[in-house]
Coordinates of C-alpha atoms in Angstrom, one line a residue:
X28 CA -34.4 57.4 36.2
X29 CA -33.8 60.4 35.6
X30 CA -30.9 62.7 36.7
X31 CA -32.0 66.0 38.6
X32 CA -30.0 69.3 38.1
X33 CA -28.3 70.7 40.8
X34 CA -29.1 74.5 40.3
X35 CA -26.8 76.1 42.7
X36 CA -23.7 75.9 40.4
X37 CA -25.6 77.5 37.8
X38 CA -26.8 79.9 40.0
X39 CA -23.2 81.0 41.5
X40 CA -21.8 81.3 38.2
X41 CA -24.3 83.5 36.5
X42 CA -24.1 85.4 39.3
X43 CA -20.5 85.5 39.3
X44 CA -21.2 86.8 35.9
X45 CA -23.7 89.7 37.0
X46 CA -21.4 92.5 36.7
X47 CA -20.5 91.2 32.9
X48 CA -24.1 91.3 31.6
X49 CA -24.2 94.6 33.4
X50 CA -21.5 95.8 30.7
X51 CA -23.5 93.5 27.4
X52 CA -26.4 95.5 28.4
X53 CA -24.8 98.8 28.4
X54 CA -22.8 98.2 25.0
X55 CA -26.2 96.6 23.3
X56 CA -28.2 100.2 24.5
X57 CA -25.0 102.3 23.0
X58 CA -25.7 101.1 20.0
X59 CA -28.8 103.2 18.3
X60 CA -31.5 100.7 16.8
X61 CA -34.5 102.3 16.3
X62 CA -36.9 100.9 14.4
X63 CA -36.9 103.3 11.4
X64 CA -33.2 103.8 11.8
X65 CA -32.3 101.3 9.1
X66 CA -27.8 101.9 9.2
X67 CA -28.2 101.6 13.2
X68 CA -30.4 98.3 13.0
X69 CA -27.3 96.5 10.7
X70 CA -24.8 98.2 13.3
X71 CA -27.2 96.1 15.6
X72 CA -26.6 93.0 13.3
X73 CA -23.3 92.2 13.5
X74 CA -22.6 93.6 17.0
X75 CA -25.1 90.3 17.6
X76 CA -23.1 87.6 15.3
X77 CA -20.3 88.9 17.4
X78 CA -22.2 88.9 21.1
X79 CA -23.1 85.2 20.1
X80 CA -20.1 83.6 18.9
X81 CA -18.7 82.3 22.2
X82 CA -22.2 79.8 21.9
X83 CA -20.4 78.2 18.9
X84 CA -23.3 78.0 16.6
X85 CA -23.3 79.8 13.0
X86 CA -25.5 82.9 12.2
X87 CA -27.6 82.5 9.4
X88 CA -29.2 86.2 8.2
X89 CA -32.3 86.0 7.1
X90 CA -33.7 89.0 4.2
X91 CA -37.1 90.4 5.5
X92 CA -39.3 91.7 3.0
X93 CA -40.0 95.6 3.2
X94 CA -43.2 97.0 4.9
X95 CA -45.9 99.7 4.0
X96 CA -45.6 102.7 5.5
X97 CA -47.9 105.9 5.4
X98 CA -46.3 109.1 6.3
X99 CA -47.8 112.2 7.5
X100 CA -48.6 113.7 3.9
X101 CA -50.3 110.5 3.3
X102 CA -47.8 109.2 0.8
X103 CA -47.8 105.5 0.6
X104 CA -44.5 103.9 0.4
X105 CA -42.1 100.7 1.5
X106 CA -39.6 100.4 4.2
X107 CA -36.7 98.2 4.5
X108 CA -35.8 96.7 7.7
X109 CA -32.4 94.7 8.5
X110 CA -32.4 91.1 8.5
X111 CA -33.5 88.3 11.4
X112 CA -30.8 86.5 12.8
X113 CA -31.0 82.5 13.5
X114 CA -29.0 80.4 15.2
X115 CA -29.7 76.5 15.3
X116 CA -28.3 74.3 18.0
X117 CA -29.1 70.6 16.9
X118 CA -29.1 67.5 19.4
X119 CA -27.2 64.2 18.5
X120 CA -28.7 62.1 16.5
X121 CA -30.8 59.8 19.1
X122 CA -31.8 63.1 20.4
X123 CA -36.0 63.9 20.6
X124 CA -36.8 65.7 17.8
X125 CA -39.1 68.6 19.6
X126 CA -37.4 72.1 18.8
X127 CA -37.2 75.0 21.6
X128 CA -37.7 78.4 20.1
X129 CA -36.1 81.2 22.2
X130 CA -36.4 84.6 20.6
X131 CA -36.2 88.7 20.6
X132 CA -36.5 91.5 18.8
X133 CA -33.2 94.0 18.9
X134 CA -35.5 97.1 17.7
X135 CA -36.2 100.0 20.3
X136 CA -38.7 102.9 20.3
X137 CA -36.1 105.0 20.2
X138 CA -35.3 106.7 17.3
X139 CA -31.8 107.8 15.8
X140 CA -32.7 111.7 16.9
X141 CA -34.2 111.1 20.1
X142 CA -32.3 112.6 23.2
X143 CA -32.0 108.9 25.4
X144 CA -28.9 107.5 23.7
X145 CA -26.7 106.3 26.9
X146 CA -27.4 104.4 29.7
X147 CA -26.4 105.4 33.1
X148 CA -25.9 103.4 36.6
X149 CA -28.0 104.4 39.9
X150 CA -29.4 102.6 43.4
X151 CA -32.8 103.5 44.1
X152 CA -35.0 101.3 46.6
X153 CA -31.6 99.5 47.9
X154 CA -31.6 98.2 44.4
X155 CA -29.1 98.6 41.8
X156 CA -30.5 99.8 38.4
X157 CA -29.5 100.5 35.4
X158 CA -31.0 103.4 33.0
X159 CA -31.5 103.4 29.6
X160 CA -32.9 102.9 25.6
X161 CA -34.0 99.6 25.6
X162 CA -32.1 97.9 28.8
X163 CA -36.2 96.5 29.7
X164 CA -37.5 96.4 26.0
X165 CA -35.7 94.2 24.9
X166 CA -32.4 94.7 25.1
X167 CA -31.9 93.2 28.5
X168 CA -33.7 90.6 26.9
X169 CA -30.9 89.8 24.6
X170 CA -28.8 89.4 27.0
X171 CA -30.6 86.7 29.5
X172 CA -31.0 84.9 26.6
X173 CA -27.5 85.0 25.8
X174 CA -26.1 84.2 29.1
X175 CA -29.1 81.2 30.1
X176 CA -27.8 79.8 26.7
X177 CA -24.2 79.9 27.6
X178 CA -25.1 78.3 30.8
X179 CA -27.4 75.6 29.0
X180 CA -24.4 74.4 27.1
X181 CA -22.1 74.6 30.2
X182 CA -24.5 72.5 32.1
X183 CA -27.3 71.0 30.6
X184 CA -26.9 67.8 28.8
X185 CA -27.0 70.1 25.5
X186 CA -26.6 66.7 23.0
X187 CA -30.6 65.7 23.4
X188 CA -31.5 69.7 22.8
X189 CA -32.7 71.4 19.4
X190 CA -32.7 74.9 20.0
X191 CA -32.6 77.5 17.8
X192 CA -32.4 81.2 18.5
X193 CA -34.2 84.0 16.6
X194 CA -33.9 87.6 16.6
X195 CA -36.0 90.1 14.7
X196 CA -35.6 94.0 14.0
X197 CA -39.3 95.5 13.6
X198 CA -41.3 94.2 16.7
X199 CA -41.5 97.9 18.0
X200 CA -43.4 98.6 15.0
X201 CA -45.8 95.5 14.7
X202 CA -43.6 92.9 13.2
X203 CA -44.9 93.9 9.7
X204 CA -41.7 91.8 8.0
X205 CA -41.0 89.2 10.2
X206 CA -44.3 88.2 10.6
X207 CA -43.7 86.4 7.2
X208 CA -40.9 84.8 8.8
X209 CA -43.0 83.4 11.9
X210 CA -45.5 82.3 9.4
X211 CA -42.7 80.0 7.6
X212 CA -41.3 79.1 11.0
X213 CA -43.5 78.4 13.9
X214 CA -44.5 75.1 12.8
X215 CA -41.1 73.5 13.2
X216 CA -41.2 74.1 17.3
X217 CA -43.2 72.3 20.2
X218 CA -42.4 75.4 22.5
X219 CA -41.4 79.2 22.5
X220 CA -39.7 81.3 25.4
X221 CA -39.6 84.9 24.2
X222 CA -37.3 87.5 26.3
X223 CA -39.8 90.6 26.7
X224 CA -39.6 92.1 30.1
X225 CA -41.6 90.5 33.4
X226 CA -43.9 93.3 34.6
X227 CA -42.8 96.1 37.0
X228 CA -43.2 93.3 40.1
X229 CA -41.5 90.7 38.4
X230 CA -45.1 88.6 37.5
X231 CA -45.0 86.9 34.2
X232 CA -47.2 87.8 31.6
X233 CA -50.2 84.8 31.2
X234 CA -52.4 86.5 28.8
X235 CA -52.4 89.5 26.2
X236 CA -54.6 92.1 25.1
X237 CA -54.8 92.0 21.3
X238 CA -53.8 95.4 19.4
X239 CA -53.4 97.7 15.8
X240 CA -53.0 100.3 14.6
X241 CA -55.8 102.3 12.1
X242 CA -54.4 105.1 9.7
X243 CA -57.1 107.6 8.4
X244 CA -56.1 109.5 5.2
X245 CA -58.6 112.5 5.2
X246 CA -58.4 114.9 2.2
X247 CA -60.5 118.6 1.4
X248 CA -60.1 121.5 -0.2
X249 CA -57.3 123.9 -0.2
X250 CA -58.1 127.9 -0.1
X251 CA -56.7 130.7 1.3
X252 CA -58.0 131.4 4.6
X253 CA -59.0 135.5 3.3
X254 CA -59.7 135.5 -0.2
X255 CA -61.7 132.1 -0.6
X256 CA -62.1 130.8 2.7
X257 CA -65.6 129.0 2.0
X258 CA -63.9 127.4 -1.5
X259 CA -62.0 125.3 1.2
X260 CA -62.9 122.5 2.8
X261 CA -60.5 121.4 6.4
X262 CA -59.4 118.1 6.5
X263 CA -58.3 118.9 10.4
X264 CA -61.6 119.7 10.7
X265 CA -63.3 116.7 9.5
X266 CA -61.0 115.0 11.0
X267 CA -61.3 116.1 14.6
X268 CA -65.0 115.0 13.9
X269 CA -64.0 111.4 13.1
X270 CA -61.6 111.3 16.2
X271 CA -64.5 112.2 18.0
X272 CA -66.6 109.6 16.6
X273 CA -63.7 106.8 17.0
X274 CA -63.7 108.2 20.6
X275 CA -66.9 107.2 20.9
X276 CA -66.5 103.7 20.7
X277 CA -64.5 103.5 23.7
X278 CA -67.3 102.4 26.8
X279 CA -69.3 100.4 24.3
X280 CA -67.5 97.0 24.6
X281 CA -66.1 95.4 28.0
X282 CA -62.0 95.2 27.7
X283 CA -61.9 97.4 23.8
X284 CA -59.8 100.6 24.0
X285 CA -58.9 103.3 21.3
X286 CA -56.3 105.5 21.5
X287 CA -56.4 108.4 19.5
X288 CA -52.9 109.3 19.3
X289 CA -51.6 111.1 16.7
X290 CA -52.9 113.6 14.2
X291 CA -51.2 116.0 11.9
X292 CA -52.5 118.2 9.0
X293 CA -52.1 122.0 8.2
X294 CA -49.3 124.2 7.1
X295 CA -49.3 127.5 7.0
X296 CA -52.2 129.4 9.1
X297 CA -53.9 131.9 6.3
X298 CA -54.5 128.6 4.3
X299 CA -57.6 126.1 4.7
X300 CA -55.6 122.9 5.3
X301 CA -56.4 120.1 2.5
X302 CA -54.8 117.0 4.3
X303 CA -54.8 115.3 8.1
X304 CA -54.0 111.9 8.8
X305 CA -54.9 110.6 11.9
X306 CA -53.2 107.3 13.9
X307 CA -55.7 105.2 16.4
X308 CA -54.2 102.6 18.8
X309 CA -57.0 99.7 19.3
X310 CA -56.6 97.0 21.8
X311 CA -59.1 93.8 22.1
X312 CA -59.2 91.2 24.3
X313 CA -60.9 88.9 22.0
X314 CA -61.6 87.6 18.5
X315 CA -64.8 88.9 18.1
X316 CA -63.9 92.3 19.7
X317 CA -61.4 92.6 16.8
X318 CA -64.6 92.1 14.0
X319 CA -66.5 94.1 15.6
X320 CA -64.0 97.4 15.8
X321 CA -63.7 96.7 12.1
X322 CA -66.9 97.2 11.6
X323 CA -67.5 100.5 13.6
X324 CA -64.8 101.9 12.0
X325 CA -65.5 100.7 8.5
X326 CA -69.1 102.1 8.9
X327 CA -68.0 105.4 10.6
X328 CA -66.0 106.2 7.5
X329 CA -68.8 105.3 5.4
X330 CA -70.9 107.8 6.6
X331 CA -68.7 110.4 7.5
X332 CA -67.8 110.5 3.4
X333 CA -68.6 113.2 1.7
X334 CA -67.3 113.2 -1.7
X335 CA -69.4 115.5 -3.4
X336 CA -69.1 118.1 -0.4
X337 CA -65.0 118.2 -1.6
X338 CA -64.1 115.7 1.2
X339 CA -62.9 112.0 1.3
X340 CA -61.4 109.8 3.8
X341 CA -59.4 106.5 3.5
X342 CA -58.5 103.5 6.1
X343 CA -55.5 101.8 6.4
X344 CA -53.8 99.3 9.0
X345 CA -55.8 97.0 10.9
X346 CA -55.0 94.5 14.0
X347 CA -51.4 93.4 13.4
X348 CA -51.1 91.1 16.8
X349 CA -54.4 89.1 17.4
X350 CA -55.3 88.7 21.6
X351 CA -53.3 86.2 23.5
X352 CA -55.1 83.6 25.6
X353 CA -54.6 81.2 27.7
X354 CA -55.6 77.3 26.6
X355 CA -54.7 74.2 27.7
X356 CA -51.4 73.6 26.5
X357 CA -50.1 77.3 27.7
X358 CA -51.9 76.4 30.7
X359 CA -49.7 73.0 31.5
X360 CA -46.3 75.0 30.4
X361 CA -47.5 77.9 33.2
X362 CA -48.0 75.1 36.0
X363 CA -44.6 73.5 34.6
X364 CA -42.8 76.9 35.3
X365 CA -44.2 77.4 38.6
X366 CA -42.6 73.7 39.8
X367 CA -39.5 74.9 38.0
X368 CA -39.7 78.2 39.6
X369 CA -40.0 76.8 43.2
X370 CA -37.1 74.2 42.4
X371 CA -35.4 77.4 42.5
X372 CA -36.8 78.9 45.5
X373 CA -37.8 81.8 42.8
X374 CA -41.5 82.7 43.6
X375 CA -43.5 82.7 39.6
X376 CA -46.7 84.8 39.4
X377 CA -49.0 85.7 36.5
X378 CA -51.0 88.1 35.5
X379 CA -52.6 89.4 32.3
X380 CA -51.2 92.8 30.4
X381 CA -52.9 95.2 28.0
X382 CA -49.5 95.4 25.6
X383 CA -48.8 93.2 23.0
X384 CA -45.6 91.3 21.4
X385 CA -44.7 88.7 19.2
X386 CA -46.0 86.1 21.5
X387 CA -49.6 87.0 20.2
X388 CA -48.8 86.0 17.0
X389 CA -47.0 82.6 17.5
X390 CA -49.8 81.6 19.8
X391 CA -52.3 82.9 17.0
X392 CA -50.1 80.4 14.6
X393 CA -51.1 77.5 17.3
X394 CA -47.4 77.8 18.9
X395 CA -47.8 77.5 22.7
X396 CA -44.8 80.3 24.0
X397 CA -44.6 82.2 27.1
X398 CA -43.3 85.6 26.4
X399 CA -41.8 86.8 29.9
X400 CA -38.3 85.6 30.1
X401 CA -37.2 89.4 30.1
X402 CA -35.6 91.0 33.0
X403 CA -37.1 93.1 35.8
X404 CA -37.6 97.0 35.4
X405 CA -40.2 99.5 34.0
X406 CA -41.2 102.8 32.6
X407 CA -40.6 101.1 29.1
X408 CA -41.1 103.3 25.9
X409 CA -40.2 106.6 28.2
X410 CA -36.8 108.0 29.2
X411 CA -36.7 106.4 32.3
X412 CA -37.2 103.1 31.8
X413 CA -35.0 101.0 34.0
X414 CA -33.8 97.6 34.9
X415 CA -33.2 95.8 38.1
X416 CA -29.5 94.5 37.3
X417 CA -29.9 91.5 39.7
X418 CA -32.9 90.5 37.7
X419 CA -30.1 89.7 35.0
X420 CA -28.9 86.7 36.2
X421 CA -31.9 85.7 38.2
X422 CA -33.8 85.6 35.6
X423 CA -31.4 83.6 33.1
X424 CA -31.2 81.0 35.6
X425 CA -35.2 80.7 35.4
X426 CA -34.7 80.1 31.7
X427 CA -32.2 77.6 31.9
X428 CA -34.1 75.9 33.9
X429 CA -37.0 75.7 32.0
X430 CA -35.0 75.1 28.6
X431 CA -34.2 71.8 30.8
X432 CA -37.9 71.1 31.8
X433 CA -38.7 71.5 28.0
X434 CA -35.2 69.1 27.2
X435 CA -36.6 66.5 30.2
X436 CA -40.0 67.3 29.0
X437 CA -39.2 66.2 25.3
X438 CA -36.9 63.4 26.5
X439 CA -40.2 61.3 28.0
X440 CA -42.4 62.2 25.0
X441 CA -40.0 60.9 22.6

């Protein structure tokens, strides 16, 4: 028969602990780890070894290969990231053999130069809540993770548990490295819990919205805008008339959005600008949405070439994190959570989000994961984005209590 948990220990002592995750939070967000901000992201690194030792388990840093990059002159180049970070927590012996994947990335959309670099304290709504880069996404994260571990191995039966505990530095930008490293990995686990943030009303995420990202490279004619201007042909030009066209698309498929959200070309204003490159967001809710937004685009830039007028245009990118959906097995862990969320007199909701993460992709490599174990907040990716602090320990006592439905869960399959 099996022996039940009494949950409010745990409970009192994370909370006991609030105020100290409080202070992680605000020394992970001091720390500047930008995506692209390569010297900030190994800062990052070992500010983690260190933030994990107390578990007791040895880091292991694992190289990521470097990922293409085009830059705003079209110039094709690589870019190194920092390394993943893995920790493995391995059962006894007699122990089921089923391995728990709990993961996060430690990247932020804020860059080395932007103006968000501290976090500051504030009650709003009778709520405390803290401001800052990355306290939501995922930096707040980091810590649940960290603190429903801590409690795991202070309370759990941690001999009959394989865990192990991964974080990557390039989700913010698509996971263009470590996707290698979730194609070599995700086989050896039965379950995932990634730490993204719980939407703004503290519902878990159930399904996700596929999305990519679409570089166009478009290239004319360079003149000077008095002596020769009809020598020159504008690359902004033509490419306002593809964004126009990509536009266009969005209307003609239930659920498929593009974004056009970036374009830069031109120099100086006398000259007939001989380069643009233009960025498209595209999100899919489906498989067959994500052929067929390949194939508009790929035929919109087919006709829209013109290389004997003095123009050409080239495609890069694609859909980097393929649509998350709900099947059976994700379906049984969602009903599993919600009994585990009432044991705890914590009420679980779902609901369905248009953002991506690296969920998407272990699902798309047949790992069942739910990607919500994230703290409370919002306004993520803007200088307001905020946490509720007392979603801290709330919600690493939800995922110690699931890391035990998967241990109990593993136990009677074995």
């Amino acid at each position: 028969m099996e022996t039940r948990i009494d949950w409010n220990p745990v409970r009192e002592w994370l909370a006991a602990h609030r105020d100290e995750m409080v202070e992680d939070l605000e020394r992970l967000c001091a720390t500047n780890s930008g995506s692209d901000h390569l010297a900030g992201l190994v800062r990052m690194e070992q500010e983690l070894i260190d933030y994990f030792k107390p578990l007791g388990m040895p880091c292991r840093k694992i190289w990521l290969p470097p990922y293409p990059s085009i830059d705003d002159l079209g110039r094709e180049s690589e870019i190194q990231t920092s390394h993943a970070l893995r920790w493995d927590w391995n059962g006894s012996d007699d122990a089921p053999r089923d391995r728990l994947l709990l993961s996060i990335h430690y990247d932020t959309v804020y860059g080395e130069d932007s103006s968000f670099q501290q976090c500051t304290r504030r009650v709003e709504n009778d709520e405390q809540r803290l401001r800052g880069p990355g306290v939501i996404d995922a930096k707040g994260g980091i810590v649940v993770l960290r603190w429903a571990m801590l409690a795991a191995t202070r309370f759990l039966d941690s001999r009959s548990l394989n865990v192990s505990i991964v974080l990557t530095p390039d989700e913010e930008v698509g996971s263009p490295s470590s996707i290698n490293l979730w194609n070599e990995i995700a086989g050896e686990f039965a379950f995932a819990m990634l730490f993204e943030p719980a939407l703004a009303d503290g519902s878990l995420v159930s399904h996700r919205k596929g999305t990519g990202t679409f570089v166009f490279v478009l290239r004319g004619r360079s003149a000077h805008a008095g002596r020769n201007f009809h020598e020159g042909r504008n690359a902004i030009l033509l490419a306002a008339k593809l964004a126009t066209r990509v536009d266009s698309l969005n209307g003609q498929r239930d659920g498929v959005t593009i974004n056009v959200g970036r374009i830069r070309g031109g120099d100086a204003v006398n000259v007939v600008p001989d380069l643009c490159v233009l960025r498209v967001n595209v999100r899919v809710t489906n498989h067959e949405d994500h052929q067929w937004i390949h194939e508009c685009l790929h035929q919109i830039v087919s006709e829209m070439q013109s290389p004997t007028q003095g123009f050409s245009i080239s495609m890069h990118g694609g859909i980097h994190s393929p649509p998350k959906t709900v099947d059976d097995a994700t379906r049984d862990w969602m009903e599993s959570i919600e009994r585990v969320g009432k044991e705890l007199s914590h009420s679980v909701r779902w609901k369905g989000s248009g953002g991506a993460s690296d969920g998407n992709k272990l699902a798309a490599l047949g790992l069942c994961c739910i990607d919500t174990f994230g703290p409370e907040g919002d306004l993520l990716h803007s200088d307001q984005e905020w946490v509720r602090t007392d979603s801290l320990p709330e919600k690493s006592l939800l995922s110690v209590a699931v890391i035990e439905e998967f241990r109990r869960t593993a136990a009677r399959s074995k």
